[in-house]
PDB file of C-alpha atoms and ligand atoms in Angstrom:
ATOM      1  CA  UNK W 227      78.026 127.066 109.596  1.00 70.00           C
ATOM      2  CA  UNK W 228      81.154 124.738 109.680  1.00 78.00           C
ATOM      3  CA  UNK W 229      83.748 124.476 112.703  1.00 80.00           C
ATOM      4  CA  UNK W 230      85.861 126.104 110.212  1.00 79.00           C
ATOM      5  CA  UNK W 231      83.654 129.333 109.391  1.00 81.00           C
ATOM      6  CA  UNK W 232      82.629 130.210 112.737  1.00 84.00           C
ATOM      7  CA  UNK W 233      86.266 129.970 113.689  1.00 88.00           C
ATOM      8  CA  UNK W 234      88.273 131.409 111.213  1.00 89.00           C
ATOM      9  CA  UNK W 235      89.198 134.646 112.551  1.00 90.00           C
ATOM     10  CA  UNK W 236      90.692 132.933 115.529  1.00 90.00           C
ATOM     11  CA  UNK W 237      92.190 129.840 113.359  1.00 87.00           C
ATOM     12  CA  UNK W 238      93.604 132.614 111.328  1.00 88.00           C
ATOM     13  CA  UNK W 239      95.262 134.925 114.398  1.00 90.00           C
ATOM     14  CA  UNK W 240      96.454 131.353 115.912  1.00 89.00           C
ATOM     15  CA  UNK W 241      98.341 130.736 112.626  1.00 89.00           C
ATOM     16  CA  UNK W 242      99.846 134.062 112.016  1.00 88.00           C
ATOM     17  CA  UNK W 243     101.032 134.164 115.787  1.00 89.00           C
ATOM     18  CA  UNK W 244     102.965 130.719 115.318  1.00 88.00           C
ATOM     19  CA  UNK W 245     104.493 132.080 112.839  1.00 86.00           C
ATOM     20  CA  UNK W 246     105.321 134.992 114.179  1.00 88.00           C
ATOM     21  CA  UNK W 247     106.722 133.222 116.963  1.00 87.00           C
ATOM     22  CA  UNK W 248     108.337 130.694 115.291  1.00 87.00           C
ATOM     23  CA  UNK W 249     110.263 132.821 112.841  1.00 87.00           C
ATOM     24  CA  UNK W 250     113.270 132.061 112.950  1.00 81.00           C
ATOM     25  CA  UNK W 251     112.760 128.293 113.565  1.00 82.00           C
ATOM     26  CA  UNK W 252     110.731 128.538 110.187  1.00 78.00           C
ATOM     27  CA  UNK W 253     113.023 130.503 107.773  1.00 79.00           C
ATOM     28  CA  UNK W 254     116.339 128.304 108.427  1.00 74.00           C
ATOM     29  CA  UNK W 255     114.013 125.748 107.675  1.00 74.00           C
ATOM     30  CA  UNK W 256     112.752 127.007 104.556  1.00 71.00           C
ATOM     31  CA  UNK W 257     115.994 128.224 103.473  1.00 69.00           C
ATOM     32  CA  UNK W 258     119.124 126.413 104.825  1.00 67.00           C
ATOM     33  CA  UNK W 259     120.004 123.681 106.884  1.00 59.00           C
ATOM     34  CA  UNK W 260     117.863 120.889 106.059  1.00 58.00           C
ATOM     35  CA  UNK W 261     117.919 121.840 102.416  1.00 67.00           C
ATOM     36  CA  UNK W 262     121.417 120.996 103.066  1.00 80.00           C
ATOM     37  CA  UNK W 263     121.626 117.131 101.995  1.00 82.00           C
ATOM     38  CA  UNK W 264     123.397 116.001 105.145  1.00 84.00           C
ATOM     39  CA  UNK W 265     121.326 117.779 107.506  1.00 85.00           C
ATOM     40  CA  UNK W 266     118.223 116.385 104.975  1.00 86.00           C
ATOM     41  CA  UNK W 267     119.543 112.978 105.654  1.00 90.00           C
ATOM     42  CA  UNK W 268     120.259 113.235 109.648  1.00 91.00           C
ATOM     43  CA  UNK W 269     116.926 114.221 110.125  1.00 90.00           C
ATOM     44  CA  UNK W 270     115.079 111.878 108.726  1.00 91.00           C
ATOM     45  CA  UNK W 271     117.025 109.273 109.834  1.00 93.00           C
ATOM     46  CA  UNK W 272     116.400 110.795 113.221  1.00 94.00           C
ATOM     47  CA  UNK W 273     112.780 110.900 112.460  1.00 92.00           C
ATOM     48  CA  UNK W 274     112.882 107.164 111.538  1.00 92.00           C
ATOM     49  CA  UNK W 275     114.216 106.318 114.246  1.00 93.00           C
ATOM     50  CA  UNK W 276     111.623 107.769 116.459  1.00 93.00           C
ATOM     51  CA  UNK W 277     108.610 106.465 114.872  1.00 88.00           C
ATOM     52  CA  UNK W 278     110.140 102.867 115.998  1.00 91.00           C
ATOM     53  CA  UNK W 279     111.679 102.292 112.430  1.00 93.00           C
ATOM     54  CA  UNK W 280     114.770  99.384 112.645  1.00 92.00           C
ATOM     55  CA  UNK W 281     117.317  98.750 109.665  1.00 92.00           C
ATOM     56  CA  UNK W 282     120.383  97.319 109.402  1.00 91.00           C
ATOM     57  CA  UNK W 283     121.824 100.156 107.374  1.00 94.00           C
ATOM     58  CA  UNK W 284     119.891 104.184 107.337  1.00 95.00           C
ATOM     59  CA  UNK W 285     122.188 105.213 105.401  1.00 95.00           C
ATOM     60  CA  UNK W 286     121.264 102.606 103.041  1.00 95.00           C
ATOM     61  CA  UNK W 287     117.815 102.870 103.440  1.00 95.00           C
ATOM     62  CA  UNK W 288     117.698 106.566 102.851  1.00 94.00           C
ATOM     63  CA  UNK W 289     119.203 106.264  98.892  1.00 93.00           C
ATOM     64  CA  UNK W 290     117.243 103.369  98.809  1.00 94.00           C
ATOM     65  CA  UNK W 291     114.239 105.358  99.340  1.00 94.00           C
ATOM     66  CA  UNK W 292     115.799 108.452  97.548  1.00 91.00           C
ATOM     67  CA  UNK W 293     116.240 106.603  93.990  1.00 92.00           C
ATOM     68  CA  UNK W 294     112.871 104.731  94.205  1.00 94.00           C
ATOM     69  CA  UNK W 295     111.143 105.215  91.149  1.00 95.00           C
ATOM     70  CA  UNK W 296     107.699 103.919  91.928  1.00 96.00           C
ATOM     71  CA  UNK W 297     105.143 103.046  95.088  1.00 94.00           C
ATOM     72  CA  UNK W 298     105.014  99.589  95.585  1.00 93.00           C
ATOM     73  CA  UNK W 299     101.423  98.935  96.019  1.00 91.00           C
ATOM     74  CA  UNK W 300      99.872 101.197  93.094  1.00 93.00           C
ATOM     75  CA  UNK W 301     103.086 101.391  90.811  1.00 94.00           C
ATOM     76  CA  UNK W 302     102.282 105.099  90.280  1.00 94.00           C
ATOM     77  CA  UNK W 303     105.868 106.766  89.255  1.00 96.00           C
ATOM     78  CA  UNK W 304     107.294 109.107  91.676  1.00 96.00           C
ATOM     79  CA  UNK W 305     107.784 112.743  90.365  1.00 92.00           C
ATOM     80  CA  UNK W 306     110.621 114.586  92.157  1.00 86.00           C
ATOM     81  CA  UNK W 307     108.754 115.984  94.633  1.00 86.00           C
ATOM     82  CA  UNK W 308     106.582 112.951  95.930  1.00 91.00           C
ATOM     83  CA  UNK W 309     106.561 112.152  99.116  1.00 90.00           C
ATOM     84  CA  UNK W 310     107.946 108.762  99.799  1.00 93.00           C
ATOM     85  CA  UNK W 311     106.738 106.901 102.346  1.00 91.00           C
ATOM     86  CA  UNK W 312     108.145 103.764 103.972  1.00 91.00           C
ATOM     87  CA  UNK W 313     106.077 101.344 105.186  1.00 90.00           C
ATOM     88  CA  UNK W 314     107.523  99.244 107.903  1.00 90.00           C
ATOM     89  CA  UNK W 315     105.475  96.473 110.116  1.00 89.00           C
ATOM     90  CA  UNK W 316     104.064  97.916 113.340  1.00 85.00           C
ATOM     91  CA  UNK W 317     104.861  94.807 115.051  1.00 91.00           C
ATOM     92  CA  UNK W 318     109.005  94.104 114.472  1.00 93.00           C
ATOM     93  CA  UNK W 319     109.498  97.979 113.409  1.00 93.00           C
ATOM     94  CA  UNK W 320     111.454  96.372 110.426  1.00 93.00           C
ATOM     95  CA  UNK W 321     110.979  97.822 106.861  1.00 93.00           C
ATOM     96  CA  UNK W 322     108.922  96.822 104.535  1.00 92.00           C
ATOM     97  CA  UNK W 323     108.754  98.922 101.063  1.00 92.00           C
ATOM     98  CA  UNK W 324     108.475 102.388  99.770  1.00 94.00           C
ATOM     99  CA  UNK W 325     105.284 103.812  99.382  1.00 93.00           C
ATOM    100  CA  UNK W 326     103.833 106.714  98.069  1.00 94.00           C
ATOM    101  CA  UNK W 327     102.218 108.758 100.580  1.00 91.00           C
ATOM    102  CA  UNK W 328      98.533 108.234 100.301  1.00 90.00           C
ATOM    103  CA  UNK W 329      98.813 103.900  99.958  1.00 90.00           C
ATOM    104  CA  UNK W 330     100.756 105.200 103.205  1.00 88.00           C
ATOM    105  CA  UNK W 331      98.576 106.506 104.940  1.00 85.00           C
ATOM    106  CA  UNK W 332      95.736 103.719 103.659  1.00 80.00           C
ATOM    107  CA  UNK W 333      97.681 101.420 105.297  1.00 58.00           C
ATOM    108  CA  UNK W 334      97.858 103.261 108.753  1.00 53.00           C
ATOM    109  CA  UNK W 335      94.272 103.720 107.991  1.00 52.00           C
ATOM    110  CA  UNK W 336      93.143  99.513 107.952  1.00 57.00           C
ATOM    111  CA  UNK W 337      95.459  98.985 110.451  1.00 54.00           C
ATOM    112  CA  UNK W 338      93.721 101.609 112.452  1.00 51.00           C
ATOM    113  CA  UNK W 339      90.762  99.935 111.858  1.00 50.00           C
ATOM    114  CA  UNK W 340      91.637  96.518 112.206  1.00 46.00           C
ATOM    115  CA  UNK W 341      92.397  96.713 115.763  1.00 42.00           C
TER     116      UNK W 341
HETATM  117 ZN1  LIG E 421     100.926 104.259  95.953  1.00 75.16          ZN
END
């Protein structure tokens, strides 16, 4: 029997309870404000910035990212609703290129490793 099985009741109440709780939090998400292109924009700029991210311009970088048309490393086209990722070098925080999420999280992956 998996983790999963044995557990799914509770996995299952724990789920429905954060949702529960979290509501409200979750429906303006879903429906307004970040759908909103400014607010879309502020918060992953914000988001960026958190995870140590450094650019000249996020403004820039955001349309940059926003009109890319393929993933750097496999060339794959992105289809609207891709998730693009940027890659930027753990060590300066600067950016690197767009990538599509799993050569993403690949990289994050050897890097892992590597160290
Ligand atoms: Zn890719």
């Amino acid at each position: 029997m998996s983790y999963y099985q044995k557990n799914r009741d509770a996995i299952l109440q724990k789920r429905k309870s954060y949702y529960e709780n979290n509501k409200e939090k979750i429906l303006a998400r879903e429906s307004g404000y970040y759908k909103n292109e400014d607010g879309k924009k502020r918060k992953t700029i914000n988001a960026w910035k958190r995870m140590g991210l450094v650019a000249d311009d996020y403004e820039a970088l955001y349309d940059l990212r926003k009109n890319a048309e393929k993933c750097w490393i496999c060339e794959k086209a992105f289809q609207p609703d891709d998730k693009r990722c940027l890659d930027h070098d753990h060590e300066t925080g600067k950016f690197r290129q767009i990538l599509c999420y799993s050569c993403n999280v690949r990289d994050n992956w050897k890097n892992k490793v590597s160290k």
